[in-house]
Amino acid sequence: MSVQSALSPARNDDRDLIRDLDRKVHWLSAWTIHNANHLRESRDGLKVGGHQASSTSLATVMSALYFSVLRPEDRIAVKPHASPVFHAIQYLYGRQSLDQLERFRSLGGAQSYPSRTKDQDEVDFSTGSVGLGVAMTAFASIVQDYMLAHERMSPARQGRMISLLGDAELDEGNIYECLIEGAKHDLRNTWWIVDYNRQSLDATTSDSMFLRFTDIFAAVGWDVITLKYGYRLEAAFAKPGGEHLRTWIDDCPNDLFAALSFQGGEAWRKQLLADLSAHAGIVDLLAQYDDEALAALMTNLAGHDMDLLLETFHEVTDQRPKLFIVYTIKGFGLPFQGHKDNHSGLMTPTQMETFQARMGVPKGREWEPFAGLPRAASDYQAFIDQAPFGKRQADGPAPIIPVPDEASFPRPTGKQSTQVAFGKVMNDLARMGGPLADAIVSTSPDVTVSTNLGGWVNQRGIFARDTRHDQFKDSNIASPQKWLMGPQGQHIELGIAENNLFLLLGALGLAGDLFGGQRLIPVGTLYDPFINRGLDALNYACYQDARFLLVATPSGLTLAPEGGAHQSIHTPLIGMSQDKLSYFEPAFVDELVEIMRWAFDFMQQPEGNSVYLRLSTRALEQPDRTLSAAQIEDVIAGAYWQVEPAPGTELAVVYTGAIAAEAMEAFDQLREDIPGAGLLAVTSPDRLHLDWSAALKARAKGRREPSHIEKLLAPLGAGASLVTVIDGPPATLSWLGGVKGSRVSALGMDHFGQSGDLPDLYRTYGLDVEAIIDAAAASLDYGS
Ligand SMILES: Cc1ncc(C[n+]2csc(CCOP(=O)(O)OP(=O)(O)O)c2C)c(N)n1
Ligand SMILES: [Mg+2]
């Protein structure tokens, strides 16, 4: 590792420059946090925070990468608490403004954790919820392979997907789910670089875990490269007595090492003499260092040794996935280095002054990019201008893929469920071909067949980097599923790990942005109840504004015999409250078709977002109708009158989803007594509510345009009764009462379901025809 590879562009004189820039990165990241906490005006008296210890722990690794190792096509997920380091580096590259740094963690300023959507410098992957950004890089690498195999990106753009993570992130289970998936998909071009400071938020972490990590990662085909000691320590180990010093450090518990790092040279000497003075050479060896030099020596871990880092990273020439375990000290070089409570520690103004003097930064020139460094500013600027990462250029938005027009878009007919119809639309799209079908990539965590994607997959195949045989087909065993696997496949089959589904959807949904200009149209399926399992990853994908179509099916009580563990209840409220995800729950196939057609386009629009379809296996008789353009608009806006109410009516029945059958039957009976009653189909409680909410806010600012639901409910009489029904939480629709001051009787699922058939379950949970009629009668009675 000591021989610098011929590939390395980091010549020795460059290294001096990189070391100087690294010093500046240490300074700027600490100063940005200091400014936010101690210098900027505080209006609320709250601590702003910003993690000086976590930042300095990783700063040298990041300087090595960004100033020398990274290529423009590499994509990086930076551990959340190193955000100040990231912004400081971007600032030196001229890609982050002083204004943003000065406003770090304030409204409109640089974000506390790197954010693709909110930061103004170019963040490849947002991070924050630990572990997710790490796994995201592995899925991005799989997506890169997909893009290459499908010739949707230039091979010259192939990069490494790099995660810079904290060691405590390795406790997150999603990491290991992702490792297993990676092994199945021949993961490559992925580097995970662990800031191995052996501290988490609360404490020092368990000893010797590095042995376990090495085993775990090696078992799934990763190269594990442990970087423990810097060159200065290695040199000391080579001196007489040095081998005892090495053994001592190797055996030193994490908490003792951390405590001594905090205490400094005198404490190191005392401890080492107490433990080692019986060994030959040790006393002489230690005598060669004064206290300050001894402290510097003992904390010379690999993660703070620029030469070692540059040489190691530049030496990598193959594509096997790499885990670098880089030993570091949390808070390195700061007064609280190694202290177990330093996670949110901040230097005091006095400590900052000492630090500033040590870093050689002149007073009043704290923000100047190269102030106080030994060479002329132009030398650093020239170096940065030619650094490989500096050649990175932002791509324009990927072109929009046209969606087949109304006339040619598939339209399944006959009595069927929305789930079956979804499968048919996908199947027909695959058959039709064209730009949309070619851009679609589907994925599912082991429920491809049971969510009706089988037809699509039969036609478009499963993605694998190498062609693989289907043994059942080769053996002439009949099966409706043709699992042809190869580079041209358009379905990525996952194991049962819903977190992985959402992370992959996130990576697929960013493909156009990450890999230079051609988008994919991801379609992911899973059972609706298992959205919960991957919820944080779903939120994470949306937070990054990745675009995908999520089809969650079956849902609700309609999975009757499967029982309460499979009957989703609260997913509609997830759909309503999840930002950047529009939730639809159509009852009929013609609605579904229009929603899909719209969604494939909406997902691609700058102001669009992802779309979630909550579907069902319950087959319904389909209405004999052709939706007019106005009705289609209403379906997309979230609701339409299936039966218009008479002006001033006292009752409307409102339903969402497959419970339409009960709602319609109850409605027919109620109309015998109340002929003017209306029947409202709500196809998207989410869009309907969002629009209403926006109209209310606009109204507060003087704009009068009514929302879609206000227009729809306008004919109702004052104080009319609404009976709402959904196979989900009643709160999904109960807000409708607030629109016009209507009395609401909201039917839905208040409790866990159980096994049964639909009539029994609908009766038990108060969703049957009788319950709807009773609710209407009670509401009308109550009002009279
Ligand atoms: C999912 C999640 N749980 C909890 C947290 C709160 N948290 C932030 S940092 C951290 C520990 C970080 O330790 P490590 O990853 O080792 O980072 P470092 O030591 O470099 O700061 C925790 C628990 C979080 N950000 N995300
Ligand atoms: Mg740590």
mmCIF file of N, CA and C in Angstrom, residues 351-452:
data_model
loop_
_atom_site.group_PDB
_atom_site.id
_atom_site.type_symbol
_atom_site.label_atom_id
_atom_site.label_comp_id
_atom_site.label_asym_id
_atom_site.label_seq_id
_atom_site.Cartn_x
_atom_site.Cartn_y
_atom_site.Cartn_z
ATOM 1 N N GLN A 351 -12.508 28.430 23.116
ATOM 2 C CA GLN A 351 -11.860 27.280 22.460
ATOM 3 C C GLN A 351 -11.698 27.556 20.964
ATOM 4 N N MET A 352 -12.671 28.240 20.414
ATOM 5 C CA MET A 352 -12.619 28.543 18.973
ATOM 6 C C MET A 352 -11.451 29.473 18.667
ATOM 7 N N GLU A 353 -11.224 30.408 19.574
ATOM 8 C CA GLU A 353 -10.095 31.332 19.365
ATOM 9 C C GLU A 353 -8.778 30.571 19.328
ATOM 10 N N THR A 354 -8.618 29.652 20.257
ATOM 11 C CA THR A 354 -7.394 28.847 20.282
ATOM 12 C C THR A 354 -7.275 28.044 18.993
ATOM 13 N N PHE A 355 -8.407 27.464 18.590
ATOM 14 C CA PHE A 355 -8.427 26.655 17.358
ATOM 15 C C PHE A 355 -8.044 27.522 16.158
ATOM 16 N N GLN A 356 -8.599 28.711 16.110
ATOM 17 C CA GLN A 356 -8.328 29.619 14.980
ATOM 18 C C GLN A 356 -6.832 29.935 14.906
ATOM 19 N N ALA A 357 -6.243 30.204 16.082
ATOM 20 C CA ALA A 357 -4.803 30.515 16.097
ATOM 21 C C ALA A 357 -4.013 29.294 15.613
ATOM 22 N N ARG A 358 -4.449 28.115 16.053
ATOM 23 C CA ARG A 358 -3.724 26.908 15.654
ATOM 24 C C ARG A 358 -3.852 26.646 14.150
ATOM 25 N N MET A 359 -5.006 26.977 13.602
ATOM 26 C CA MET A 359 -5.208 26.759 12.167
ATOM 27 C C MET A 359 -4.579 27.887 11.339
ATOM 28 N N GLY A 360 -4.100 28.916 12.005
ATOM 29 C CA GLY A 360 -3.430 30.015 11.294
ATOM 30 C C GLY A 360 -4.375 30.859 10.459
ATOM 31 N N VAL A 361 -5.612 30.983 10.897
ATOM 32 C CA VAL A 361 -6.573 31.775 10.117
ATOM 33 C C VAL A 361 -6.605 33.199 10.679
ATOM 34 N N PRO A 362 -6.248 34.175 9.845
ATOM 35 C CA PRO A 362 -6.222 35.550 10.366
ATOM 36 C C PRO A 362 -7.613 36.021 10.779
ATOM 37 N N LYS A 363 -7.657 36.784 11.852
ATOM 38 C CA LYS A 363 -8.933 37.358 12.324
ATOM 39 C C LYS A 363 -9.538 38.217 11.221
ATOM 40 N N GLY A 364 -10.831 38.130 11.069
ATOM 41 C CA GLY A 364 -11.535 38.941 10.069
ATOM 42 C C GLY A 364 -11.514 38.308 8.681
ATOM 43 N N ARG A 365 -10.715 37.253 8.492
ATOM 44 C CA ARG A 365 -10.667 36.618 7.160
ATOM 45 C C ARG A 365 -11.133 35.162 7.260
ATOM 46 N N GLU A 366 -12.046 34.939 8.238
ATOM 47 C CA GLU A 366 -12.459 33.561 8.541
ATOM 48 C C GLU A 366 -13.106 32.854 7.357
ATOM 49 N N TRP A 367 -13.800 33.593 6.528
ATOM 50 C CA TRP A 367 -14.526 32.934 5.420
ATOM 51 C C TRP A 367 -13.717 32.889 4.127
ATOM 52 N N GLU A 368 -12.589 33.534 4.138
ATOM 53 C CA GLU A 368 -11.808 33.605 2.891
ATOM 54 C C GLU A 368 -11.289 32.209 2.537
ATOM 55 N N PRO A 369 -11.527 31.769 1.302
ATOM 56 C CA PRO A 369 -11.224 30.371 0.986
ATOM 57 C C PRO A 369 -9.802 29.927 1.316
ATOM 58 N N PHE A 370 -8.810 30.765 1.008
ATOM 59 C CA PHE A 370 -7.449 30.258 1.188
ATOM 60 C C PHE A 370 -6.633 31.074 2.199
ATOM 61 N N ALA A 371 -7.307 31.922 2.972
ATOM 62 C CA ALA A 371 -6.572 32.793 3.900
ATOM 63 C C ALA A 371 -5.799 31.968 4.921
ATOM 64 N N GLY A 372 -4.544 32.352 5.124
ATOM 65 C CA GLY A 372 -3.734 31.702 6.159
ATOM 66 C C GLY A 372 -3.015 30.449 5.684
ATOM 67 N N LEU A 373 -3.270 30.035 4.453
ATOM 68 C CA LEU A 373 -2.560 28.853 3.945
ATOM 69 C C LEU A 373 -1.189 29.293 3.424
ATOM 70 N N PRO A 374 -0.212 28.397 3.399
ATOM 71 C CA PRO A 374 1.169 28.831 3.112
ATOM 72 C C PRO A 374 1.406 29.319 1.685
ATOM 73 N N ARG A 375 0.599 28.877 0.739
ATOM 74 C CA ARG A 375 0.916 29.283 -0.649
ATOM 75 C C ARG A 375 -0.037 30.376 -1.135
ATOM 76 N N ALA A 376 0.282 30.881 -2.320
ATOM 77 C CA ALA A 376 -0.570 31.917 -2.907
ATOM 78 C C ALA A 376 -1.940 31.316 -3.232
ATOM 79 N N ALA A 377 -2.977 32.138 -3.061
ATOM 80 C CA ALA A 377 -4.338 31.663 -3.328
ATOM 81 C C ALA A 377 -4.440 31.090 -4.744
ATOM 82 N N SER A 378 -3.690 31.708 -5.676
ATOM 83 C CA SER A 378 -3.811 31.260 -7.073
ATOM 84 C C SER A 378 -3.332 29.803 -7.241
ATOM 85 N N ASP A 379 -2.401 29.375 -6.398
ATOM 86 C CA ASP A 379 -1.931 27.977 -6.483
ATOM 87 C C ASP A 379 -3.081 27.024 -6.145
ATOM 88 N N TYR A 380 -3.796 27.375 -5.078
ATOM 89 C CA TYR A 380 -4.904 26.483 -4.667
ATOM 90 C C TYR A 380 -6.020 26.513 -5.708
ATOM 91 N N GLN A 381 -6.265 27.727 -6.195
ATOM 92 C CA GLN A 381 -7.334 27.853 -7.184
ATOM 93 C C GLN A 381 -6.994 27.030 -8.431
ATOM 94 N N ALA A 382 -5.741 27.134 -8.860
ATOM 95 C CA ALA A 382 -5.330 26.390 -10.063
ATOM 96 C C ALA A 382 -5.460 24.894 -9.816
ATOM 97 N N PHE A 383 -5.107 24.475 -8.619
ATOM 98 C CA PHE A 383 -5.212 23.050 -8.310
ATOM 99 C C PHE A 383 -6.677 22.590 -8.352
ATOM 100 N N ILE A 384 -7.519 23.386 -7.721
ATOM 101 C CA ILE A 384 -8.944 23.016 -7.675
ATOM 102 C C ILE A 384 -9.530 23.010 -9.093
ATOM 103 N N ASP A 385 -9.108 23.968 -9.888
ATOM 104 C CA ASP A 385 -9.654 24.053 -11.251
ATOM 105 C C ASP A 385 -9.338 22.801 -12.072
ATOM 106 N N GLN A 386 -8.202 22.172 -11.763
ATOM 107 C CA GLN A 386 -7.863 20.984 -12.573
ATOM 108 C C GLN A 386 -8.205 19.666 -11.871
ATOM 109 N N ALA A 387 -8.730 19.719 -10.656
ATOM 110 C CA ALA A 387 -9.051 18.477 -9.942
ATOM 111 C C ALA A 387 -10.158 17.732 -10.700
ATOM 112 N N PRO A 388 -10.051 16.403 -10.804
ATOM 113 C CA PRO A 388 -11.017 15.665 -11.626
ATOM 114 C C PRO A 388 -12.469 15.954 -11.243
ATOM 115 N N PHE A 389 -12.753 16.023 -9.944
ATOM 116 C CA PHE A 389 -14.141 16.220 -9.530
ATOM 117 C C PHE A 389 -14.694 17.568 -10.020
ATOM 118 N N GLY A 390 -13.759 18.529 -10.177
ATOM 119 C CA GLY A 390 -14.181 19.854 -10.627
ATOM 120 C C GLY A 390 -14.731 19.845 -12.042
ATOM 121 N N LYS A 391 -14.469 18.769 -12.778
ATOM 122 C CA LYS A 391 -14.939 18.712 -14.177
ATOM 123 C C LYS A 391 -16.403 18.298 -14.256
ATOM 124 N N ARG A 392 -16.956 17.971 -13.123
ATOM 125 C CA ARG A 392 -18.348 17.525 -13.133
ATOM 126 C C ARG A 392 -19.266 18.656 -13.610
ATOM 127 N N GLN A 393 -20.171 18.295 -14.491
ATOM 128 C CA GLN A 393 -21.123 19.302 -14.965
ATOM 129 C C GLN A 393 -22.524 18.792 -14.764
ATOM 130 N N ALA A 394 -23.406 19.699 -14.365
ATOM 131 C CA ALA A 394 -24.791 19.288 -14.115
ATOM 132 C C ALA A 394 -25.462 18.944 -15.447
ATOM 133 N N ASP A 395 -26.246 17.865 -15.438
ATOM 134 C CA ASP A 395 -27.000 17.497 -16.640
ATOM 135 C C ASP A 395 -28.318 18.261 -16.643
ATOM 136 N N GLY A 396 -28.814 18.505 -17.828
ATOM 137 C CA GLY A 396 -30.149 19.104 -17.913
ATOM 138 C C GLY A 396 -31.201 18.065 -17.543
ATOM 139 N N PRO A 397 -32.462 18.487 -17.425
ATOM 140 C CA PRO A 397 -33.500 17.509 -17.095
ATOM 141 C C PRO A 397 -33.666 16.480 -18.205
ATOM 142 N N ALA A 398 -33.959 15.248 -17.815
ATOM 143 C CA ALA A 398 -34.148 14.188 -18.808
ATOM 144 C C ALA A 398 -35.411 14.478 -19.618
ATOM 145 N N PRO A 399 -35.380 14.168 -20.941
ATOM 146 C CA PRO A 399 -36.575 14.430 -21.748
ATOM 147 C C PRO A 399 -37.774 13.605 -21.252
ATOM 148 N N ILE A 400 -38.955 14.169 -21.478
ATOM 149 C CA ILE A 400 -40.190 13.495 -21.054
ATOM 150 C C ILE A 400 -40.508 12.375 -22.042
ATOM 151 N N ILE A 401 -40.887 11.239 -21.516
ATOM 152 C CA ILE A 401 -41.241 10.103 -22.374
ATOM 153 C C ILE A 401 -42.737 10.166 -22.665
ATOM 154 N N PRO A 402 -43.104 10.148 -23.941
ATOM 155 C CA PRO A 402 -44.535 10.302 -24.243
ATOM 156 C C PRO A 402 -45.359 9.097 -23.780
ATOM 157 N N VAL A 403 -46.556 9.387 -23.316
ATOM 158 C CA VAL A 403 -47.486 8.343 -22.872
ATOM 159 C C VAL A 403 -48.455 8.093 -24.021
ATOM 160 N N PRO A 404 -48.776 6.814 -24.316
ATOM 161 C CA PRO A 404 -49.707 6.540 -25.412
ATOM 162 C C PRO A 404 -51.003 7.346 -25.246
ATOM 163 N N ASP A 405 -51.560 7.802 -26.378
ATOM 164 C CA ASP A 405 -52.746 8.662 -26.270
ATOM 165 C C ASP A 405 -53.963 7.853 -25.827
ATOM 166 N N GLU A 406 -55.022 8.593 -25.583
ATOM 167 C CA GLU A 406 -56.242 8.004 -25.032
ATOM 168 C C GLU A 406 -56.719 6.812 -25.855
ATOM 169 N N ALA A 407 -56.617 6.983 -27.191
ATOM 170 C CA ALA A 407 -57.184 5.953 -28.068
ATOM 171 C C ALA A 407 -56.381 4.654 -27.991
ATOM 172 N N SER A 408 -55.064 4.770 -27.824
ATOM 173 C CA SER A 408 -54.274 3.532 -27.875
ATOM 174 C C SER A 408 -53.934 2.973 -26.488
ATOM 175 N N PHE A 409 -54.204 3.724 -25.433
ATOM 176 C CA PHE A 409 -53.871 3.228 -24.092
ATOM 177 C C PHE A 409 -54.748 2.016 -23.772
ATOM 178 N N PRO A 410 -54.180 0.956 -23.199
ATOM 179 C CA PRO A 410 -54.968 -0.266 -22.951
ATOM 180 C C PRO A 410 -56.184 -0.005 -22.064
ATOM 181 N N ARG A 411 -57.289 -0.681 -22.383
ATOM 182 C CA ARG A 411 -58.527 -0.529 -21.603
ATOM 183 C C ARG A 411 -59.177 -1.873 -21.371
ATOM 184 N N PRO A 412 -58.811 -2.569 -20.304
ATOM 185 C CA PRO A 412 -59.442 -3.862 -20.035
ATOM 186 C C PRO A 412 -60.941 -3.683 -19.779
ATOM 187 N N THR A 413 -61.728 -4.694 -20.180
ATOM 188 C CA THR A 413 -63.182 -4.593 -19.973
ATOM 189 C C THR A 413 -63.680 -5.814 -19.199
ATOM 190 N N GLY A 414 -64.938 -5.737 -18.753
ATOM 191 C CA GLY A 414 -65.576 -6.861 -18.066
ATOM 192 C C GLY A 414 -65.433 -6.766 -16.556
ATOM 193 N N LYS A 415 -66.193 -7.638 -15.870
ATOM 194 C CA LYS A 415 -66.161 -7.641 -14.406
ATOM 195 C C LYS A 415 -64.770 -8.053 -13.925
ATOM 196 N N GLN A 416 -64.137 -7.230 -13.133
ATOM 197 C CA GLN A 416 -62.799 -7.549 -12.640
ATOM 198 C C GLN A 416 -62.403 -6.605 -11.517
ATOM 199 N N SER A 417 -61.275 -6.930 -10.918
ATOM 200 C CA SER A 417 -60.771 -6.091 -9.827
ATOM 201 C C SER A 417 -59.782 -5.074 -10.388
ATOM 202 N N THR A 418 -59.502 -4.062 -9.582
ATOM 203 C CA THR A 418 -58.498 -3.072 -10.023
ATOM 204 C C THR A 418 -57.120 -3.731 -10.116
ATOM 205 N N GLN A 419 -56.844 -4.711 -9.270
ATOM 206 C CA GLN A 419 -55.533 -5.382 -9.343
ATOM 207 C C GLN A 419 -55.365 -6.128 -10.665
ATOM 208 N N VAL A 420 -56.403 -6.872 -11.032
ATOM 209 C CA VAL A 420 -56.322 -7.618 -12.298
ATOM 210 C C VAL A 420 -56.203 -6.640 -13.459
ATOM 211 N N ALA A 421 -56.983 -5.577 -13.402
ATOM 212 C CA ALA A 421 -56.942 -4.604 -14.496
ATOM 213 C C ALA A 421 -55.555 -3.966 -14.595
ATOM 214 N N PHE A 422 -54.940 -3.687 -13.453
ATOM 215 C CA PHE A 422 -53.576 -3.132 -13.471
ATOM 216 C C PHE A 422 -52.631 -4.082 -14.217
ATOM 217 N N GLY A 423 -52.725 -5.369 -13.878
ATOM 218 C CA GLY A 423 -51.876 -6.369 -14.538
ATOM 219 C C GLY A 423 -52.123 -6.385 -16.040
ATOM 220 N N LYS A 424 -53.392 -6.250 -16.430
ATOM 221 C CA LYS A 424 -53.690 -6.280 -17.871
ATOM 222 C C LYS A 424 -53.138 -5.046 -18.582
ATOM 223 N N VAL A 425 -53.267 -3.894 -17.925
ATOM 224 C CA VAL A 425 -52.723 -2.679 -18.551
ATOM 225 C C VAL A 425 -51.219 -2.849 -18.765
ATOM 226 N N MET A 426 -50.540 -3.352 -17.755
ATOM 227 C CA MET A 426 -49.079 -3.543 -17.877
ATOM 228 C C MET A 426 -48.765 -4.550 -18.993
ATOM 229 N N ASN A 427 -49.524 -5.611 -19.012
ATOM 230 C CA ASN A 427 -49.340 -6.641 -20.026
ATOM 231 C C ASN A 427 -49.543 -6.057 -21.426
ATOM 232 N N ASP A 428 -50.615 -5.297 -21.566
ATOM 233 C CA ASP A 428 -50.913 -4.718 -22.879
ATOM 234 C C ASP A 428 -49.866 -3.679 -23.284
ATOM 235 N N LEU A 429 -49.400 -2.916 -22.298
ATOM 236 C CA LEU A 429 -48.342 -1.938 -22.612
ATOM 237 C C LEU A 429 -47.098 -2.664 -23.121
ATOM 238 N N ALA A 430 -46.768 -3.777 -22.453
ATOM 239 C CA ALA A 430 -45.599 -4.563 -22.870
ATOM 240 C C ALA A 430 -45.771 -5.050 -24.301
ATOM 241 N N ARG A 431 -46.959 -5.488 -24.630
ATOM 242 C CA ARG A 431 -47.246 -5.993 -25.982
ATOM 243 C C ARG A 431 -47.161 -4.889 -27.028
ATOM 244 N N MET A 432 -47.760 -3.744 -26.652
ATOM 245 C CA MET A 432 -47.789 -2.620 -27.595
ATOM 246 C C MET A 432 -46.387 -2.118 -27.921
ATOM 247 N N GLY A 433 -45.525 -2.126 -26.915
ATOM 248 C CA GLY A 433 -44.181 -1.571 -27.089
ATOM 249 C C GLY A 433 -44.219 -0.056 -27.155
ATOM 250 N N GLY A 434 -43.106 0.533 -27.560
ATOM 251 C CA GLY A 434 -43.032 1.996 -27.649
ATOM 252 C C GLY A 434 -42.199 2.568 -26.519
ATOM 253 N N PRO A 435 -41.967 3.884 -26.587
ATOM 254 C CA PRO A 435 -41.031 4.518 -25.646
ATOM 255 C C PRO A 435 -41.421 4.325 -24.172
ATOM 256 N N LEU A 436 -42.721 4.389 -23.873
ATOM 257 C CA LEU A 436 -43.103 4.248 -22.469
ATOM 258 C C LEU A 436 -42.795 2.831 -21.988
ATOM 259 N N ALA A 437 -43.246 1.843 -22.753
ATOM 260 C CA ALA A 437 -43.017 0.448 -22.344
ATOM 261 C C ALA A 437 -41.519 0.176 -22.197
ATOM 262 N N ASP A 438 -40.718 0.776 -23.073
ATOM 263 C CA ASP A 438 -39.274 0.527 -22.991
ATOM 264 C C ASP A 438 -38.635 1.213 -21.781
ATOM 265 N N ALA A 439 -39.262 2.286 -21.330
ATOM 266 C CA ALA A 439 -38.688 3.025 -20.184
ATOM 267 C C ALA A 439 -39.157 2.460 -18.849
ATOM 268 N N ILE A 440 -40.242 1.702 -18.874
ATOM 269 C CA ILE A 440 -40.748 1.156 -17.612
ATOM 270 C C ILE A 440 -39.784 0.100 -17.096
ATOM 271 N N VAL A 441 -39.509 0.166 -15.804
ATOM 272 C CA VAL A 441 -38.805 -0.934 -15.151
ATOM 273 C C VAL A 441 -39.620 -1.272 -13.912
ATOM 274 N N SER A 442 -39.987 -2.531 -13.823
ATOM 275 C CA SER A 442 -40.833 -2.930 -12.695
ATOM 276 C C SER A 442 -39.977 -3.619 -11.648
ATOM 277 N N THR A 443 -40.492 -3.651 -10.439
ATOM 278 C CA THR A 443 -39.784 -4.345 -9.370
ATOM 279 C C THR A 443 -40.772 -4.725 -8.279
ATOM 280 N N SER A 444 -40.445 -5.791 -7.580
ATOM 281 C CA SER A 444 -41.362 -6.269 -6.547
ATOM 282 C C SER A 444 -40.596 -7.173 -5.579
ATOM 283 N N PRO A 445 -40.899 -7.047 -4.263
ATOM 284 C CA PRO A 445 -40.204 -7.893 -3.292
ATOM 285 C C PRO A 445 -40.896 -9.246 -3.146
ATOM 286 N N ASP A 446 -40.712 -10.101 -4.109
ATOM 287 C CA ASP A 446 -41.213 -11.476 -4.081
ATOM 288 C C ASP A 446 -42.735 -11.575 -4.156
ATOM 289 N N VAL A 447 -43.398 -10.537 -4.684
ATOM 290 C CA VAL A 447 -44.851 -10.620 -4.894
ATOM 291 C C VAL A 447 -45.202 -10.202 -6.323
ATOM 292 N N THR A 448 -44.306 -10.506 -7.227
ATOM 293 C CA THR A 448 -44.522 -10.160 -8.634
ATOM 294 C C THR A 448 -45.771 -10.859 -9.169
ATOM 295 N N VAL A 449 -45.864 -12.147 -8.908
ATOM 296 C CA VAL A 449 -46.981 -12.924 -9.443
ATOM 297 C C VAL A 449 -48.274 -12.533 -8.732
ATOM 298 N N SER A 450 -48.201 -12.439 -7.411
ATOM 299 C CA SER A 450 -49.442 -12.204 -6.656
ATOM 300 C C SER A 450 -49.906 -10.756 -6.697
ATOM 301 N N THR A 451 -49.143 -9.880 -7.350
ATOM 302 C CA THR A 451 -49.667 -8.531 -7.590
ATOM 303 C C THR A 451 -49.977 -8.337 -9.082
ATOM 304 N N ASN A 452 -50.046 -9.442 -9.797
ATOM 305 C CA ASN A 452 -50.441 -9.449 -11.214
ATOM 306 C C ASN A 452 -49.458 -8.794 -12.179
#
